[in-house]
mmCIF file of C-alpha atoms in Angstrom:
data_model
loop_
_atom_site.group_PDB
_atom_site.id
_atom_site.type_symbol
_atom_site.label_atom_id
_atom_site.label_comp_id
_atom_site.label_asym_id
_atom_site.label_seq_id
_atom_site.Cartn_x
_atom_site.Cartn_y
_atom_site.Cartn_z
ATOM 1 C CA GLN H 98 76.071 127.440 112.565
ATOM 2 C CA GLN H 99 75.557 124.232 110.613
ATOM 3 C CA GLN H 100 74.622 125.975 107.409
ATOM 4 C CA VAL H 101 76.636 126.286 104.263
ATOM 5 C CA LYS H 102 75.303 129.034 102.035
ATOM 6 C CA GLN H 103 75.852 128.625 98.285
ATOM 7 C CA SER H 104 75.344 131.073 95.446
ATOM 8 C CA PRO H 105 74.217 131.561 92.785
ATOM 9 C CA GLN H 106 71.332 129.125 92.511
ATOM 10 C CA SER H 107 71.795 128.950 88.749
ATOM 11 C CA LEU H 108 74.511 130.079 86.368
ATOM 12 C CA ILE H 109 74.697 130.331 82.600
ATOM 13 C CA VAL H 110 78.111 130.652 80.978
ATOM 14 C CA GLN H 111 79.312 130.680 77.404
ATOM 15 C CA LYS H 112 81.676 127.945 76.246
ATOM 16 C CA GLY H 113 85.223 128.927 77.091
ATOM 17 C CA GLY H 114 84.166 131.253 79.891
ATOM 18 C CA ILE H 115 84.871 131.063 83.606
ATOM 19 C CA SER H 116 82.248 129.680 85.962
ATOM 20 C CA ILE H 117 82.425 130.844 89.570
ATOM 21 C CA ILE H 118 80.376 129.398 92.430
ATOM 22 C CA ASN H 119 80.636 130.758 95.947
ATOM 23 C CA CYS H 120 80.042 129.259 99.381
ATOM 24 C CA ALA H 121 80.174 130.612 102.913
ATOM 25 C CA TYR H 122 80.100 128.922 106.296
ATOM 26 C CA GLU H 123 79.854 129.962 109.925
ATOM 27 C CA ASN H 124 81.120 127.035 111.975
ATOM 28 C CA THR H 125 84.885 127.218 112.393
ATOM 29 C CA ALA H 126 84.935 123.515 113.349
ATOM 30 C CA PHE H 127 84.635 122.606 109.662
ATOM 31 C CA ASP H 128 87.993 121.269 108.517
ATOM 32 C CA TYR H 129 87.442 119.808 105.050
ATOM 33 C CA PHE H 130 85.662 121.385 102.105
ATOM 34 C CA PRO H 131 84.753 119.188 99.124
ATOM 35 C CA TRP H 132 82.906 120.082 95.946
ATOM 36 C CA TYR H 133 80.594 117.632 94.216
ATOM 37 C CA GLN H 134 79.320 117.470 90.643
ATOM 38 C CA GLN H 135 75.955 115.878 89.939
ATOM 39 C CA PHE H 136 74.428 115.021 86.572
ATOM 40 C CA PRO H 137 70.656 114.477 86.285
ATOM 41 C CA GLY H 138 69.525 111.147 87.685
ATOM 42 C CA LYS H 139 72.969 110.358 89.095
ATOM 43 C CA GLY H 140 74.583 110.555 92.496
ATOM 44 C CA PRO H 141 77.018 113.362 93.277
ATOM 45 C CA ALA H 142 80.669 112.684 92.488
ATOM 46 C CA LEU H 143 83.587 114.191 94.372
ATOM 47 C CA LEU H 144 85.226 116.791 92.161
ATOM 48 C CA ILE H 145 87.874 118.505 94.244
ATOM 49 C CA ALA H 146 88.440 119.240 97.924
ATOM 50 C CA ILE H 147 90.528 121.533 100.110
ATOM 51 C CA ARG H 148 91.619 121.829 103.728
ATOM 52 C CA PRO H 149 91.673 125.226 105.476
ATOM 53 C CA ASP H 150 95.445 125.377 105.753
ATOM 54 C CA VAL H 151 95.643 125.871 101.983
ATOM 55 C CA SER H 152 94.401 128.979 100.155
ATOM 56 C CA GLU H 153 94.089 127.449 96.711
ATOM 57 C CA LYS H 154 93.975 124.043 95.070
ATOM 58 C CA LYS H 155 93.950 123.399 91.362
ATOM 59 C CA GLU H 156 93.114 120.221 89.474
ATOM 60 C CA GLY H 157 92.995 120.646 85.735
ATOM 61 C CA ARG H 158 90.373 123.275 84.880
ATOM 62 C CA PHE H 159 88.936 123.257 88.408
ATOM 63 C CA THR H 160 90.275 125.497 91.185
ATOM 64 C CA ILE H 161 89.126 125.988 94.758
ATOM 65 C CA SER H 162 89.949 129.312 96.394
ATOM 66 C CA PHE H 163 89.702 129.367 100.176
ATOM 67 C CA ASN H 164 89.539 132.426 102.449
ATOM 68 C CA LYS H 165 89.733 131.233 106.028
ATOM 69 C CA SER H 166 89.342 134.650 107.657
ATOM 70 C CA ALA H 167 86.198 135.393 105.643
ATOM 71 C CA LYS H 168 84.929 131.822 106.003
ATOM 72 C CA GLN H 169 84.317 131.653 102.286
ATOM 73 C CA PHE H 170 85.400 129.329 99.509
ATOM 74 C CA SER H 171 84.693 129.206 95.822
ATOM 75 C CA LEU H 172 84.935 126.927 92.813
ATOM 76 C CA HIS H 173 86.313 128.278 89.558
ATOM 77 C CA ILE H 174 85.850 126.337 86.335
ATOM 78 C CA MET H 175 88.173 127.644 83.664
ATOM 79 C CA ASP H 176 87.457 127.215 79.940
ATOM 80 C CA SER H 177 83.951 125.956 80.762
ATOM 81 C CA GLN H 178 82.605 123.288 78.417
ATOM 82 C CA PRO H 179 79.050 122.101 77.638
ATOM 83 C CA GLY H 180 79.976 118.805 79.317
ATOM 84 C CA ASP H 181 80.445 120.730 82.568
ATOM 85 C CA SER H 182 76.716 121.458 82.630
ATOM 86 C CA ALA H 183 75.587 119.907 85.913
ATOM 87 C CA THR H 184 74.606 120.780 89.445
ATOM 88 C CA TYR H 185 77.484 121.630 91.751
ATOM 89 C CA PHE H 186 77.346 121.314 95.524
ATOM 90 C CA CYS H 187 79.813 122.697 97.991
ATOM 91 C CA ALA H 188 80.094 120.983 101.349
ATOM 92 C CA ALA H 189 81.823 121.368 104.670
ATOM 93 C CA SER H 190 82.892 118.532 106.906
ATOM 94 C CA ARG H 191 83.586 118.287 110.611
ATOM 95 C CA ILE H 192 83.943 115.625 113.257
ATOM 96 C CA THR H 193 81.052 115.320 115.716
ATOM 97 C CA GLY H 194 81.852 112.797 118.413
ATOM 98 C CA SER H 195 83.267 109.814 116.549
ATOM 99 C CA ALA H 196 81.495 110.686 113.318
ATOM 100 C CA ARG H 197 82.528 112.870 110.419
ATOM 101 C CA GLN H 198 79.566 114.643 108.866
ATOM 102 C CA LEU H 199 79.116 116.645 105.706
ATOM 103 C CA THR H 200 76.865 119.686 105.472
ATOM 104 C CA PHE H 201 75.902 120.544 101.915
ATOM 105 C CA GLY H 202 75.107 123.815 100.227
ATOM 106 C CA SER H 203 71.856 124.094 98.289
ATOM 107 C CA GLY H 204 73.490 123.572 94.894
ATOM 108 C CA THR H 205 74.176 125.577 91.747
ATOM 109 C CA GLN H 206 72.796 124.497 88.405
ATOM 110 C CA LEU H 207 75.422 125.345 85.789
ATOM 111 C CA THR H 208 74.567 125.562 82.108
ATOM 112 C CA VAL H 209 77.398 126.044 79.621
ATOM 113 C CA LEU H 210 76.140 127.214 76.247
ATOM 114 C CA PRO H 211 77.883 125.868 73.122
ATOM 115 C CA ASP R 35 85.580 97.932 90.756
ATOM 116 C CA GLY R 36 84.704 99.295 94.184
ATOM 117 C CA GLY R 37 81.586 101.308 94.612
ATOM 118 C CA ILE R 38 78.110 101.696 96.020
ATOM 119 C CA THR R 39 75.098 99.944 94.543
ATOM 120 C CA GLN R 40 71.623 101.258 95.177
ATOM 121 C CA SER R 41 68.498 99.402 94.145
ATOM 122 C CA PRO R 42 65.990 99.735 92.762
ATOM 123 C CA LYS R 43 66.611 102.750 90.557
ATOM 124 C CA TYR R 44 62.883 103.596 90.554
ATOM 125 C CA LEU R 45 60.356 102.693 93.235
ATOM 126 C CA PHE R 46 56.654 103.364 93.532
ATOM 127 C CA ARG R 47 54.871 103.347 96.846
ATOM 128 C CA LYS R 48 51.197 103.224 97.597
ATOM 129 C CA GLU R 49 49.701 105.219 100.416
ATOM 130 C CA GLY R 50 50.213 103.488 103.782
ATOM 131 C CA GLN R 51 52.874 101.135 102.472
ATOM 132 C CA ASN R 52 56.385 100.632 103.797
ATOM 133 C CA VAL R 53 59.171 100.285 101.246
ATOM 134 C CA THR R 54 62.838 99.421 101.630
ATOM 135 C CA LEU R 55 65.692 100.878 99.616
ATOM 136 C CA SER R 56 68.847 98.825 99.278
ATOM 137 C CA CYS R 57 72.411 100.111 99.606
ATOM 138 C CA GLU R 58 75.464 97.887 99.286
ATOM 139 C CA GLN R 59 79.134 98.952 99.251
ATOM 140 C CA ASN R 60 82.358 97.051 98.591
ATOM 141 C CA LEU R 61 84.690 99.886 99.520
ATOM 142 C CA ASN R 62 85.345 98.516 103.024
ATOM 143 C CA HIS R 63 84.077 101.791 104.497
ATOM 144 C CA ASP R 64 82.914 101.798 108.097
ATOM 145 C CA ALA R 65 80.670 104.848 107.730
ATOM 146 C CA MET R 66 77.514 104.881 105.617
ATOM 147 C CA TYR R 67 74.884 107.580 105.129
ATOM 148 C CA TRP R 68 71.426 108.143 103.688
ATOM 149 C CA TYR R 69 70.460 111.477 102.164
ATOM 150 C CA ARG R 70 67.257 112.798 100.701
ATOM 151 C CA GLN R 71 67.306 115.195 97.748
ATOM 152 C CA ASP R 72 64.314 117.240 96.676
ATOM 153 C CA PRO R 73 64.203 119.222 93.410
ATOM 154 C CA GLY R 74 66.252 122.384 93.587
ATOM 155 C CA GLN R 75 67.447 121.627 97.086
ATOM 156 C CA GLY R 76 70.581 120.350 98.691
ATOM 157 C CA LEU R 77 71.094 117.006 100.355
ATOM 158 C CA ARG R 78 69.548 116.419 103.747
ATOM 159 C CA LEU R 79 70.862 113.732 106.090
ATOM 160 C CA ILE R 80 68.356 111.063 107.136
ATOM 161 C CA TYR R 81 70.480 108.503 109.037
ATOM 162 C CA TYR R 82 74.102 107.539 109.322
ATOM 163 C CA SER R 83 76.056 104.605 110.700
ATOM 164 C CA GLN R 84 79.663 104.579 111.809
ATOM 165 C CA ILE R 85 79.935 100.862 112.608
ATOM 166 C CA VAL R 86 77.912 97.668 112.363
ATOM 167 C CA ASN R 87 74.884 97.481 114.656
ATOM 168 C CA ASP R 88 75.008 101.205 115.384
ATOM 169 C CA PHE R 89 73.304 104.125 113.643
ATOM 170 C CA GLN R 90 72.309 107.690 114.415
ATOM 171 C CA LYS R 91 69.483 109.968 113.351
ATOM 172 C CA GLY R 92 70.252 112.781 110.996
ATOM 173 C CA ASP R 93 68.332 115.994 110.432
ATOM 174 C CA ILE R 94 65.161 114.456 108.956
ATOM 175 C CA ALA R 95 64.869 110.940 110.444
ATOM 176 C CA GLU R 96 61.130 111.027 111.163
ATOM 177 C CA GLY R 97 59.252 108.457 109.089
ATOM 178 C CA TYR R 98 62.397 106.505 108.219
ATOM 179 C CA SER R 99 64.215 103.535 109.739
ATOM 180 C CA VAL R 100 67.520 101.796 109.034
ATOM 181 C CA SER R 101 69.529 98.756 110.039
ATOM 182 C CA ARG R 102 73.233 97.940 109.867
ATOM 183 C CA GLU R 103 73.674 94.213 110.332
ATOM 184 C CA LYS R 104 76.610 93.954 107.928
ATOM 185 C CA LYS R 105 79.418 96.352 107.135
ATOM 186 C CA GLU R 106 78.542 96.244 103.447
ATOM 187 C CA SER R 107 74.809 96.909 103.754
ATOM 188 C CA PHE R 108 72.733 99.834 105.026
ATOM 189 C CA PRO R 109 69.081 99.523 103.937
ATOM 190 C CA LEU R 110 66.610 102.364 104.423
ATOM 191 C CA THR R 111 62.905 101.764 105.084
ATOM 192 C CA VAL R 112 60.483 104.536 104.250
ATOM 193 C CA THR R 113 57.528 103.962 106.522
ATOM 194 C CA SER R 114 53.916 105.010 106.179
ATOM 195 C CA ALA R 115 54.649 107.662 108.800
ATOM 196 C CA GLN R 116 56.650 109.617 106.226
ATOM 197 C CA LYS R 117 53.953 111.877 104.789
ATOM 198 C CA ASN R 118 55.901 113.253 101.849
ATOM 199 C CA PRO R 119 58.254 110.496 100.700
ATOM 200 C CA THR R 120 58.511 111.415 97.018
ATOM 201 C CA ALA R 121 62.186 112.285 96.534
ATOM 202 C CA PHE R 122 65.547 111.111 95.252
ATOM 203 C CA TYR R 123 67.362 109.030 97.875
ATOM 204 C CA LEU R 124 71.121 108.789 97.938
ATOM 205 C CA CYS R 125 73.331 106.417 99.876
ATOM 206 C CA ALA R 126 76.950 107.295 100.563
ATOM 207 C CA SER R 127 79.942 105.862 102.350
ATOM 208 C CA GLY R 128 83.327 107.119 103.456
ATOM 209 C CA ARG R 129 84.807 109.465 105.985
ATOM 210 C CA GLY R 130 85.992 112.665 104.317
ATOM 211 C CA GLY R 131 84.899 112.909 100.717
ATOM 212 C CA TYR R 132 81.989 110.577 100.425
ATOM 213 C CA THR R 133 81.332 108.128 97.601
ATOM 214 C CA PHE R 134 77.700 108.191 96.514
ATOM 215 C CA GLY R 135 75.508 105.600 94.890
ATOM 216 C CA SER R 136 73.448 106.373 91.802
ATOM 217 C CA GLY R 137 70.284 106.926 93.804
ATOM 218 C CA THR R 138 66.719 105.629 94.059
ATOM 219 C CA ARG R 139 63.827 107.769 92.895
ATOM 220 C CA LEU R 140 60.788 107.086 95.063
ATOM 221 C CA THR R 141 57.328 108.161 93.956
ATOM 222 C CA VAL R 142 54.056 107.862 95.839
ATOM 223 C CA VAL R 143 51.185 106.647 93.649
#
């Protein structure tokens, strides 16, 4: 119930295309769903996040779609650029006791071809 | 600028040696976390701390130890009991969307 399943493991997209990464969770106690972007040799950086009372959130070229009934959420990158090439992690957060913990997906390595 | 500083960036450990990774934050966050990242895998939680002088084991705490004597600092010691320590170690702080440091790459030589 703690797992967050992420797919695909790797993704290759042409410049200008749409990149789509999917995640699914089981534990309905999760109440915050962030996405992180990580470049090689760097720490992950928060990209965009959503709460389950919202079905979609858009920030620039990045959109999260959230389906609460299916317990699935996805990241869409519109007009993908070579600079978007990175590893993307979805995550799900919940409070356990007095702590808030993040559970991460296994990551998607995105390559955007010029 | 506020952020998290991890040092060193690269660390080499000999067999049977303990090493300590530094993590300092000036974000005034109460909660701090240590994660381990292996190639092609997600982030796995080693230890976390919600307040000074208190910390909890995560999913893979065996072979690691931490301390939290100051709000700003959360060092991680990789002990000789950790049989496969070669990995990328990430420190984070925050409550909802974490802020991560730039990581320490530990290699056993």
